[in-house]
Tab-separated table of C-alpha atoms and ligand atoms in Angstrom:
chain	number	residue	atom	x	y	z
A	1	MET	CA	134.522	-165.797	-8.646
A	2	PHE	CA	131.131	-165.097	-7.021
A	3	ARG	CA	130.705	-168.655	-5.735
A	4	GLY	CA	128.741	-168.655	-2.509
A	5	ARG	CA	127.797	-165.032	-2.931
A	6	LYS	CA	124.527	-163.504	-4.000
A	7	PRO	CA	124.242	-162.939	-7.757
A	8	ALA	CA	124.952	-159.387	-8.841
A	9	ILE	CA	122.049	-157.096	-9.664
A	10	GLN	CA	122.173	-155.716	-13.211
A	11	VAL	CA	123.012	-151.994	-13.198
A	12	LYS	CA	121.896	-149.907	-16.193
A	13	SER	CA	123.607	-146.838	-17.619
A	14	PRO	CA	121.465	-143.684	-17.901
A	15	GLN	CA	121.092	-144.429	-21.630
A	16	GLN	CA	119.888	-147.953	-20.854
A	17	VAL	CA	117.402	-146.574	-18.327
A	18	GLU	CA	115.963	-144.471	-21.170
A	19	LEU	CA	115.455	-147.668	-23.184
A	20	MET	CA	113.812	-149.248	-20.125
A	21	ARG	CA	111.521	-146.209	-20.039
A	22	ALA	CA	110.491	-146.789	-23.660
A	23	ALA	CA	109.518	-150.376	-22.824
A	24	GLY	CA	107.836	-149.313	-19.589
A	25	LEU	CA	105.851	-146.548	-21.249
A	26	LEU	CA	104.546	-148.984	-23.868
A	27	VAL	CA	103.370	-151.309	-21.091
A	28	GLY	CA	101.790	-148.384	-19.210
A	29	GLU	CA	99.975	-147.179	-22.334
A	30	THR	CA	98.759	-150.698	-23.095
A	31	LEU	CA	97.306	-151.040	-19.600
A	32	GLU	CA	95.550	-147.659	-19.967
A	33	LEU	CA	94.012	-148.882	-23.205
A	34	LEU	CA	92.813	-152.070	-21.512
A	35	ARG	CA	91.507	-150.238	-18.458
A	36	GLU	CA	89.265	-148.206	-20.764
A	37	ALA	CA	88.176	-151.330	-22.657
A	38	VAL	CA	87.089	-153.258	-19.544
A	39	LYS	CA	83.302	-153.415	-19.385
A	40	PRO	CA	80.605	-156.003	-18.733
A	41	GLY	CA	80.365	-158.403	-21.697
A	42	ILE	CA	83.962	-158.237	-22.924
A	43	THR	CA	86.031	-161.445	-22.797
A	44	THR	CA	89.544	-161.762	-21.431
A	45	MET	CA	90.624	-162.976	-24.892
A	46	GLU	CA	89.376	-159.730	-26.479
A	47	LEU	CA	91.474	-157.775	-23.970
A	48	ASP	CA	94.456	-159.954	-24.825
A	49	GLU	CA	94.041	-159.271	-28.564
A	50	LEU	CA	93.828	-155.510	-27.929
A	51	ALA	CA	97.053	-155.669	-25.934
A	52	GLU	CA	98.967	-157.720	-28.488
A	53	ARG	CA	97.908	-155.473	-31.372
A	54	HIS	CA	98.880	-152.304	-29.514
A	55	ILE	CA	102.281	-153.645	-28.448
A	56	ARG	CA	103.175	-154.960	-31.918
A	57	ASP	CA	101.840	-151.843	-33.718
A	58	SER	CA	104.103	-149.780	-31.428
A	59	GLY	CA	107.194	-151.792	-32.362
A	60	GLY	CA	107.321	-153.891	-29.196
A	61	VAL	CA	107.150	-157.617	-28.530
A	62	PRO	CA	104.773	-159.138	-25.956
A	63	SER	CA	107.090	-160.753	-23.404
A	64	PHE	CA	104.546	-163.076	-21.772
A	65	LYS	CA	103.625	-164.829	-25.016
A	66	GLY	CA	105.622	-168.058	-25.121
A	67	TYR	CA	107.143	-167.453	-21.666
A	68	HIS	CA	107.496	-171.044	-20.364
A	69	GLY	CA	104.680	-171.851	-22.807
A	70	PHE	CA	102.214	-169.136	-21.668
A	71	THR	CA	99.735	-168.420	-24.471
A	72	GLY	CA	98.641	-164.849	-23.667
A	73	THR	CA	100.016	-161.354	-24.151
A	74	ILE	CA	98.447	-160.493	-20.789
A	75	CYS	CA	97.667	-162.422	-17.658
A	76	ALA	CA	93.949	-161.920	-17.008
A	77	SER	CA	92.989	-162.917	-13.466
A	78	VAL	CA	89.335	-162.445	-12.490
A	79	ASN	CA	87.932	-162.205	-8.937
A	80	GLU	CA	89.447	-165.006	-6.791
A	81	GLU	CA	92.219	-165.450	-9.366
A	82	ILE	CA	95.312	-163.660	-8.055
A	83	VAL	CA	97.826	-163.863	-10.925
A	84	HIS	CA	98.721	-165.825	-14.085
A	85	GLY	CA	95.146	-166.234	-15.393
A	86	ILE	CA	95.103	-167.350	-19.040
A	87	PRO	CA	93.100	-165.210	-21.509
A	88	ASN	CA	90.074	-167.182	-22.658
A	89	ALA	CA	87.424	-166.504	-25.310
A	90	GLY	CA	84.848	-168.123	-23.016
A	91	LYS	CA	85.595	-165.889	-20.027
A	92	VAL	CA	83.082	-163.021	-20.100
A	93	LEU	CA	83.417	-160.190	-17.592
A	94	ARG	CA	80.327	-159.253	-15.595
A	95	ALA	CA	79.412	-156.193	-13.542
A	96	GLY	CA	80.760	-156.587	-10.028
A	97	ASP	CA	83.870	-158.500	-11.128
A	98	VAL	CA	87.420	-157.271	-10.724
A	99	ILE	CA	90.079	-158.168	-13.288
A	100	SER	CA	93.804	-158.073	-12.648
A	101	ILE	CA	95.657	-157.436	-15.900
A	102	ASP	CA	99.403	-158.064	-15.946
A	103	CYS	CA	101.332	-157.074	-19.080
A	104	GLY	CA	104.925	-157.152	-20.270
A	105	ALA	CA	106.651	-155.893	-23.396
A	106	ILE	CA	110.147	-155.796	-24.863
A	107	VAL	CA	111.490	-152.782	-26.774
A	108	GLU	CA	114.982	-153.035	-28.237
A	109	GLY	CA	115.823	-155.862	-25.863
A	110	TRP	CA	114.653	-154.115	-22.674
A	111	HIS	CA	111.673	-155.213	-20.593
A	112	GLY	CA	108.746	-153.462	-18.951
A	113	ASP	CA	106.305	-155.221	-16.596
A	114	ALA	CA	103.237	-153.785	-14.851
A	115	ALA	CA	99.808	-154.790	-13.612
A	116	VAL	CA	96.562	-153.175	-12.573
A	117	THR	CA	93.297	-154.418	-11.071
A	118	VAL	CA	90.252	-152.870	-12.734
A	119	PRO	CA	86.617	-152.870	-11.575
A	120	VAL	CA	84.031	-154.183	-14.046
A	121	GLY	CA	81.017	-151.879	-13.823
A	122	GLU	CA	79.912	-151.191	-10.255
A	123	ILE	CA	81.746	-153.101	-7.520
A	124	THR	CA	81.132	-153.268	-3.776
A	125	ALA	CA	82.673	-150.737	-1.375
A	126	GLU	CA	84.691	-153.578	0.175
A	127	LEU	CA	86.249	-154.371	-3.211
A	128	ARG	CA	86.876	-150.717	-4.043
A	129	ARG	CA	88.760	-150.469	-0.773
A	130	LEU	CA	90.781	-153.616	-1.552
A	131	LEU	CA	91.889	-152.065	-4.835
A	132	GLU	CA	92.790	-148.755	-3.144
A	133	VAL	CA	94.771	-150.465	-0.395
A	134	THR	CA	96.675	-152.672	-2.835
A	135	GLU	CA	97.538	-149.835	-5.217
A	136	THR	CA	98.576	-147.531	-2.375
A	137	SER	CA	100.763	-150.283	-0.885
A	138	LEU	CA	102.555	-150.545	-4.236
A	139	TRP	CA	103.382	-146.836	-4.099
A	140	HIS	CA	104.652	-147.115	-0.537
A	141	GLY	CA	106.954	-149.888	-1.784
A	142	LEU	CA	108.118	-147.826	-4.767
A	143	ALA	CA	108.772	-144.789	-2.552
A	144	ALA	CA	111.156	-146.940	-0.479
A	145	GLY	CA	113.189	-147.784	-3.601
A	146	ARG	CA	115.870	-145.151	-3.065
A	147	ALA	CA	119.622	-145.291	-3.581
A	148	GLY	CA	121.244	-146.328	-0.310
A	149	ALA	CA	118.153	-148.136	1.001
A	150	ARG	CA	118.099	-151.926	1.467
A	151	LEU	CA	115.991	-154.208	-0.681
A	152	THR	CA	113.578	-155.272	2.059
A	153	ASP	CA	112.831	-151.661	2.968
A	154	MET	CA	110.408	-151.952	0.030
A	155	SER	CA	108.950	-155.223	1.356
A	156	HIS	CA	108.427	-153.730	4.781
A	157	ALA	CA	106.833	-150.532	3.459
A	158	ILE	CA	104.298	-152.614	1.495
A	159	GLU	CA	103.410	-154.874	4.404
A	160	ALA	CA	103.271	-152.099	7.017
A	161	TYR	CA	100.841	-150.060	4.938
A	162	ILE	CA	98.527	-153.024	4.221
A	163	ARG	CA	98.514	-154.088	7.887
A	164	SER	CA	97.591	-150.527	8.900
A	165	GLN	CA	94.479	-150.762	6.712
A	166	GLY	CA	92.861	-153.980	7.887
A	167	PRO	CA	93.089	-157.764	8.173
A	168	TYR	CA	93.935	-158.439	4.533
A	169	GLY	CA	95.761	-161.543	3.308
A	170	ILE	CA	99.172	-160.591	1.927
A	171	VAL	CA	100.160	-163.211	-0.658
A	172	GLU	CA	103.530	-164.879	-0.053
A	173	GLY	CA	105.611	-166.935	-2.454
A	174	TYR	CA	105.049	-164.508	-5.353
A	175	GLY	CA	106.472	-161.014	-5.517
A	176	GLY	CA	108.626	-158.443	-7.212
A	177	HIS	CA	111.904	-158.956	-9.047
A	178	GLY	CA	114.789	-157.371	-10.843
A	179	ILE	CA	114.092	-156.453	-14.477
A	180	GLY	CA	116.188	-155.386	-17.454
A	181	THR	CA	117.444	-157.538	-20.319
A	182	GLU	CA	115.091	-160.221	-18.978
A	183	MET	CA	111.702	-159.915	-17.363
A	184	HIS	CA	112.538	-161.875	-14.227
A	185	MET	CA	116.001	-161.220	-12.842
A	186	ASP	CA	117.576	-161.336	-9.394
A	187	PRO	CA	116.673	-160.480	-6.740
A	188	LEU	CA	113.201	-161.512	-5.559
A	189	ILE	CA	111.315	-158.813	-3.662
A	190	PRO	CA	108.885	-160.236	-1.087
A	191	ASN	CA	105.787	-158.194	-0.227
A	192	HIS	CA	106.330	-158.689	3.488
A	193	GLY	CA	109.121	-158.831	6.044
A	194	ALA	CA	111.430	-156.732	8.164
A	195	ALA	CA	113.216	-153.696	6.748
A	196	GLY	CA	116.988	-153.396	6.482
A	197	HIS	CA	117.906	-156.670	4.772
A	198	GLY	CA	119.185	-157.621	1.334
A	199	PRO	CA	121.384	-155.707	-1.088
A	200	VAL	CA	121.872	-151.948	-0.942
A	201	LEU	CA	120.027	-150.211	-3.793
A	202	ARG	CA	122.155	-148.282	-6.270
A	203	SER	CA	121.310	-145.894	-9.075
A	204	GLY	CA	120.753	-147.788	-12.328
A	205	MET	CA	119.162	-150.825	-10.708
A	206	CYS	CA	115.659	-151.585	-12.001
A	207	PHE	CA	112.972	-153.565	-10.214
A	208	ALA	CA	109.344	-154.573	-10.588
A	209	VAL	CA	107.310	-154.238	-7.386
A	210	GLU	CA	104.013	-156.120	-7.238
A	211	PRO	CA	101.888	-156.602	-4.120
A	212	MET	CA	99.021	-159.118	-4.244
A	213	VAL	CA	96.396	-158.630	-1.566
A	214	ASN	CA	93.420	-160.858	-0.671
A	215	LEU	CA	90.146	-159.946	1.040
A	216	GLY	CA	90.449	-163.171	3.040
A	217	ILE	CA	93.320	-165.474	3.930
A	218	LYS	CA	96.760	-165.253	2.312
A	219	GLU	CA	96.887	-168.915	1.225
A	220	THR	CA	96.844	-169.723	-2.478
A	221	LEU	CA	96.249	-172.679	-4.798
A	222	GLU	CA	97.349	-173.295	-8.373
A	223	LEU	CA	94.698	-174.560	-10.791
A	224	ASP	CA	95.120	-177.670	-12.940
A	225	ASP	CA	95.905	-175.466	-15.969
A	226	GLY	CA	99.370	-175.147	-14.438
A	227	TRP	CA	99.195	-171.344	-14.348
A	228	THR	CA	96.254	-169.705	-12.619
A	229	VAL	CA	96.892	-168.886	-8.961
A	230	VAL	CA	93.710	-168.472	-6.886
A	231	THR	CA	92.903	-167.665	-3.280
A	232	ALA	CA	92.469	-170.821	-1.184
A	233	ASP	CA	89.234	-169.475	0.336
A	234	GLY	CA	87.713	-168.243	-2.941
A	235	ARG	CA	87.551	-164.612	-1.788
A	236	PHE	CA	88.638	-161.877	-4.219
A	237	SER	CA	92.175	-160.576	-4.724
A	238	ALA	CA	93.962	-157.531	-6.203
A	239	HIS	CA	97.364	-157.061	-7.852
A	240	PHE	CA	99.161	-153.866	-8.826
A	241	GLU	CA	102.660	-153.660	-10.302
A	242	HIS	CA	105.098	-151.100	-11.670
A	243	SER	CA	108.678	-151.314	-12.932
A	244	PHE	CA	111.016	-148.574	-11.713
A	245	ALA	CA	114.617	-147.412	-11.887
A	246	VAL	CA	116.620	-146.247	-8.897
A	247	THR	CA	117.983	-142.802	-9.858
A	248	PRO	CA	119.921	-140.080	-8.031
A	249	ASP	CA	116.638	-138.127	-7.943
A	250	GLY	CA	114.641	-140.988	-6.422
A	251	PRO	CA	112.563	-143.764	-7.920
A	252	ARG	CA	111.589	-143.219	-11.573
A	253	VAL	CA	108.497	-145.295	-12.293
A	254	LEU	CA	109.094	-146.551	-15.819
A	255	THR	CA	105.621	-148.018	-16.402
A	256	ALA	CA	103.669	-145.002	-15.036
A	257	LEU	CA	102.660	-142.458	-17.684
A	258	ASP	CA	103.828	-139.566	-15.436
A	259	GLU	CA	106.772	-141.567	-13.980
A	260	GLY	CA	105.013	-141.521	-10.603
A	261	ARG	CA	104.944	-137.777	-9.968
A	262	GLU	CA	101.278	-137.590	-8.942
A	263	TRP	CA	101.404	-140.563	-6.581
A	264	PHE	CA	104.663	-139.522	-4.905
A	265	ALA	CA	103.216	-136.029	-4.359
A	266	LYS	CA	100.133	-137.601	-2.750
A	267	LEU	CA	102.270	-139.769	-0.469
A	268	GLU	CA	104.390	-136.797	0.516
A	269	ALA	CA	101.299	-134.713	1.272
A	270	GLY	CA	99.846	-137.602	3.302
A	271	THR	CA	96.697	-137.628	1.172
A	272	ALA	CA	97.172	-141.111	-0.296
A	273	SER	CA	96.175	-143.031	2.824
A	274	ARG	CA	93.245	-142.833	5.175
B	301	MG	MG1	103.868	-158.495	-14.184
B	302	MG	MG1	106.488	-158.863	-12.505
């Protein structure tokens, strides 16, 4: 019946959005726990174990573990690694590193997915700025996720903000996605492109938005482990992600502890960007 047409985007009832919030909150809490645990000397495997224990103790299931054979509860991507880094007992974090932690969990069949890049000890001003720009670009994307908007309004908001901040490499070929009864659902959400294209957003649709921004060029390589994506020039990268629901009152950020209130207030006041 839908032959030749774009696949439908899953629409959740208000009750289902509440279940999505439970999954999202668990992911958000897990990332807070890991953010506090990041310090020089800890291994990415220790972070992974913390995450798995917290998710399971809270009644959730780690969604990454076993996903196409992935072995971790988190993706742990350090420095020039952009996404999909595999937790490793031999990978010790050192001061000056940045680690991107991506985490997903399932609660009662519903998925949450979020990521954050965390400094390890003191990092350079250039890296601090990369993290700020990437996180702020995520919130510009989320703010564009309103009922009645088009899908690529989010893509454009992300790209326009990053371009206004400097000559960063905006990673292509990886991006956001629909989320709900599966982690990765239609449609894909690029982190670049013109506004005004793609499906119209409706209340009850849920998406994960996830810009990846490089200090250098945008080009990427995949390592021989079949997972880890790195920058082609070896310069460092950042990745921030949240899952959100389109609601009649605007975007509800399911993986943010405060559902996004503080960030949206900052954007509205114009104090989030410089
Ligand atoms: Mg993710
Ligand atoms: Mg995702």
